[in-house]
GROMACS .gro file of C-alpha atoms in nm:
model
  161
    1MET     CA    1   0.157  -0.594   2.284
    2GLY     CA    2   0.450  -0.702   2.057
    3LEU     CA    3   0.400  -0.558   1.717
    4LYS     CA    4   0.733  -0.487   1.566
    5VAL     CA    5   0.732  -0.209   1.324
    6GLY     CA    6   1.024  -0.033   1.159
    7LYS     CA    7   1.118   0.324   1.049
    8ASN     CA    8   0.894   0.561   0.847
    9PHE     CA    9   0.563   0.352   0.873
   10SER     CA   10   0.288   0.477   0.749
   11ARG     CA   11  -0.061   0.346   0.816
   12GLN     CA   12  -0.356   0.507   0.680
   13GLU     CA   13  -0.711   0.529   0.772
   14LYS     CA   14  -0.945   0.225   0.875
   15THR     CA   15  -0.631   0.016   0.852
   16LEU     CA   16  -0.678  -0.306   1.082
   17ILE     CA   17  -0.360  -0.467   1.217
   18ASP     CA   18  -0.473  -0.795   1.388
   19GLN     CA   19  -0.495  -0.696   1.750
   20SER     CA   20  -0.551  -1.052   1.893
   21HIS     CA   21  -0.213  -1.156   1.768
   22CYS     CA   22  -0.019  -0.837   1.703
   23TRP     CA   23   0.292  -1.011   1.833
   24LEU     CA   24   0.310  -1.228   1.522
   25ILE     CA   25   0.335  -0.938   1.305
   26THR     CA   26   0.667  -0.803   1.191
   27ILE     CA   27   0.672  -0.469   0.961
   28GLY     CA   28   1.004  -0.355   0.798
   29ASP     CA   29   1.122  -0.004   0.746
   30ASP     CA   30   0.971   0.261   0.508
   31VAL     CA   31   0.645   0.079   0.466
   32THR     CA   32   0.288   0.216   0.359
   33LEU     CA   33  -0.048   0.051   0.438
   34ALA     CA   34  -0.304   0.274   0.224
   35PRO     CA   35  -0.658   0.296   0.359
   36ARG     CA   36  -0.866  -0.023   0.474
   37VAL     CA   37  -0.557  -0.275   0.444
   38HIS     CA   38  -0.597  -0.552   0.699
   39ILE     CA   39  -0.327  -0.758   0.816
   40LEU     CA   40  -0.396  -1.085   0.994
   41ALA     CA   41  -0.219  -1.354   1.187
   42HIS     CA   42  -0.524  -1.582   1.290
   43ASP     CA   43  -0.778  -1.732   1.094
   44ALA     CA   44  -1.074  -1.854   1.314
   45SER     CA   45  -1.259  -2.054   1.065
   46THR     CA   46  -1.126  -2.364   1.241
   47LYS     CA   47  -1.233  -2.241   1.570
   48LYS     CA   48  -1.599  -2.410   1.561
   49GLY     CA   49  -1.478  -2.751   1.381
   50ILE     CA   50  -1.162  -2.816   1.584
   51GLY     CA   51  -1.120  -2.597   1.861
   52PHE     CA   52  -0.846  -2.416   1.763
   53THR     CA   53  -0.777  -2.096   1.587
   54LYS     CA   54  -0.478  -2.115   1.295
   55ILE     CA   55  -0.234  -1.866   1.356
   56GLY     CA   56   0.048  -1.768   1.125
   57LEU     CA   57   0.342  -1.541   1.161
   58VAL     CA   58   0.328  -1.210   0.874
   59ASN     CA   59   0.645  -1.037   0.783
   60ILE     CA   60   0.657  -0.762   0.570
   61GLY     CA   61   1.009  -0.613   0.447
   62ASN     CA   62   1.140  -0.271   0.387
   63ASN     CA   63   1.028  -0.029   0.121
   64VAL     CA   64   0.644  -0.175   0.083
   65PHE     CA   65   0.344  -0.061  -0.036
   66ILE     CA   66   0.007  -0.231   0.003
   67GLY     CA   67  -0.274  -0.079  -0.171
   68ALA     CA   68  -0.638   0.015  -0.056
   69SER     CA   69  -0.866  -0.251   0.065
   70SER     CA   70  -0.580  -0.535   0.044
   71THR     CA   71  -0.578  -0.814   0.280
   72VAL     CA   72  -0.244  -1.001   0.396
   73LEU     CA   73  -0.343  -1.331   0.542
   74PRO     CA   74  -0.157  -1.530   0.817
   75ASN     CA   75   0.183  -1.731   0.741
   76VAL     CA   76   0.293  -1.476   0.457
   77THR     CA   77   0.617  -1.311   0.396
   78ILE     CA   78   0.623  -1.007   0.174
   79GLY     CA   79   0.990  -0.937   0.051
   80ASP     CA   80   1.151  -0.591   0.020
   81ASN     CA   81   1.092  -0.365  -0.262
   82VAL     CA   82   0.724  -0.458  -0.313
   83VAL     CA   83   0.397  -0.302  -0.445
   84ILE     CA   84   0.091  -0.476  -0.361
   85GLY     CA   85  -0.198  -0.385  -0.589
   86ALA     CA   86  -0.538  -0.226  -0.438
   87GLY     CA   87  -0.784  -0.480  -0.342
   88SER     CA   88  -0.552  -0.794  -0.348
   89ILE     CA   89  -0.550  -1.084  -0.129
   90ILE     CA   90  -0.205  -1.200  -0.048
   91SER     CA   91  -0.239  -1.591   0.042
   92LYS     CA   92   0.117  -1.673  -0.060
   93ASP     CA   93   0.464  -1.518  -0.018
   94ILE     CA   94   0.584  -1.224  -0.219
   95SER     CA   95   0.947  -1.213  -0.339
   96SER     CA   96   1.170  -0.909  -0.300
   97ASN     CA   97   1.168  -0.669  -0.592
   98SER     CA   98   0.804  -0.765  -0.703
   99VAL     CA   99   0.473  -0.601  -0.802
  100ALA     CA  100   0.185  -0.824  -0.702
  101VAL     CA  101  -0.185  -0.802  -0.779
  102GLY     CA  102  -0.504  -0.982  -0.750
  103ASN     CA  103  -0.742  -1.247  -0.558
  104PRO     CA  104  -0.505  -1.426  -0.489
  105ALA     CA  105  -0.244  -1.194  -0.548
  106LYS     CA  106   0.040  -1.274  -0.822
  107VAL     CA  107   0.353  -1.133  -0.931
  108ILE     CA  108   0.298  -0.945  -1.272
  109CYS     CA  109   0.618  -0.765  -1.290
  110SER     CA  110   0.975  -0.685  -1.120
  111TYR     CA  111   0.995  -0.351  -0.885
  112ALA     CA  112   1.261  -0.227  -1.135
  113GLU     CA  113   1.006  -0.264  -1.437
  114PHE     CA  114   0.714  -0.113  -1.245
  115ILE     CA  115   0.930   0.221  -1.163
  116ASN     CA  116   1.045   0.260  -1.478
  117ARG     CA  117   0.728   0.221  -1.619
  118LYS     CA  118   0.593   0.486  -1.385
  119GLU     CA  119   0.898   0.726  -1.447
  120ASN     CA  120   0.817   0.718  -1.825
  121GLU     CA  121   0.460   0.811  -1.757
  122LEU     CA  122   0.533   1.081  -1.506
  123ASN     CA  123   0.748   1.247  -1.785
  124LYS     CA  124   0.479   1.248  -2.015
  125SER     CA  125   0.208   1.365  -1.782
  126PRO     CA  126   0.106   1.641  -1.575
  127HIS     CA  127   0.268   1.636  -1.247
  128TYR     CA  128   0.249   1.885  -0.933
  129ASP     CA  129   0.467   1.978  -0.613
  130SER     CA  130   0.309   1.952  -0.313
  131LYS     CA  131   0.196   2.277  -0.336
  132TYR     CA  132  -0.107   2.129  -0.515
  133THR     CA  133  -0.221   1.878  -0.184
  134LEU     CA  134  -0.420   1.995   0.099
  135ARG     CA  135  -0.078   2.022   0.309
  136ASN     CA  136  -0.055   2.361   0.161
  137PRO     CA  137  -0.268   2.577   0.334
  138ASN     CA  138  -0.273   2.830   0.034
  139PHE     CA  139  -0.421   2.532  -0.202
  140ASN     CA  140  -0.713   2.714  -0.369
  141ASP     CA  141  -1.005   2.663  -0.624
  142GLU     CA  142  -0.812   2.786  -0.885
  143MET     CA  143  -0.517   2.545  -0.849
  144LYS     CA  144  -0.794   2.247  -0.822
  145ARG     CA  145  -0.949   2.360  -1.152
  146GLU     CA  146  -0.623   2.401  -1.316
  147MET     CA  147  -0.527   2.052  -1.200
  148ILE     CA  148  -0.874   1.898  -1.339
  149GLU     CA  149  -0.831   2.053  -1.659
  150LYS     CA  150  -0.489   1.913  -1.697
  151LEU     CA  151  -0.590   1.609  -1.607
  152LYS     CA  152  -0.878   1.602  -1.821
  153ALA     CA  153  -0.646   1.698  -2.126
  154ASN     CA  154  -0.421   1.382  -2.053
  155GLY     CA  155  -0.666   1.131  -2.013
  156GLY     CA  156  -0.756   1.137  -1.650
  157PHE     CA  157  -0.446   1.100  -1.477
  158GLY     CA  158  -0.110   1.250  -1.384
  159TYR     CA  159   0.096   1.280  -1.098
  160VAL     CA  160   0.149   1.465  -0.746
  161GLU     CA  161   0.431   1.493  -0.499
   0.00000   0.00000   0.00000
């Protein structure tokens, strides 16, 4: 119906992409929409009052992650190399190479700063390869217990491939 999506697009469960105006939405390469993300290209709040629904283009660049339960509103551009935190409401453009969170979403740091911080955390935290995921048919209760114990010993978090 006109939605434009690039390569390596991942749309997780319960994601909603505005079906009634999807041709107004463009999504770049290497984009992940976490669970329950909503992308809207229309705003029907004006329909009863003025007889028209407001519409707007939505452009999502390359290498973008939009966190769970976030909403992208009409007439928004999200640049390349962007992370949007879970639960954010994106009502204005987000520039390339940035991390934004909140309602309304605001830039809190650069993409490079974010990645550097997370790499430092990774080096100090328990981390696991893909054998420690449900993608591995041999992932078992002993491996789950091991992961839980190591995470508890590290303040509750770590990383998995």
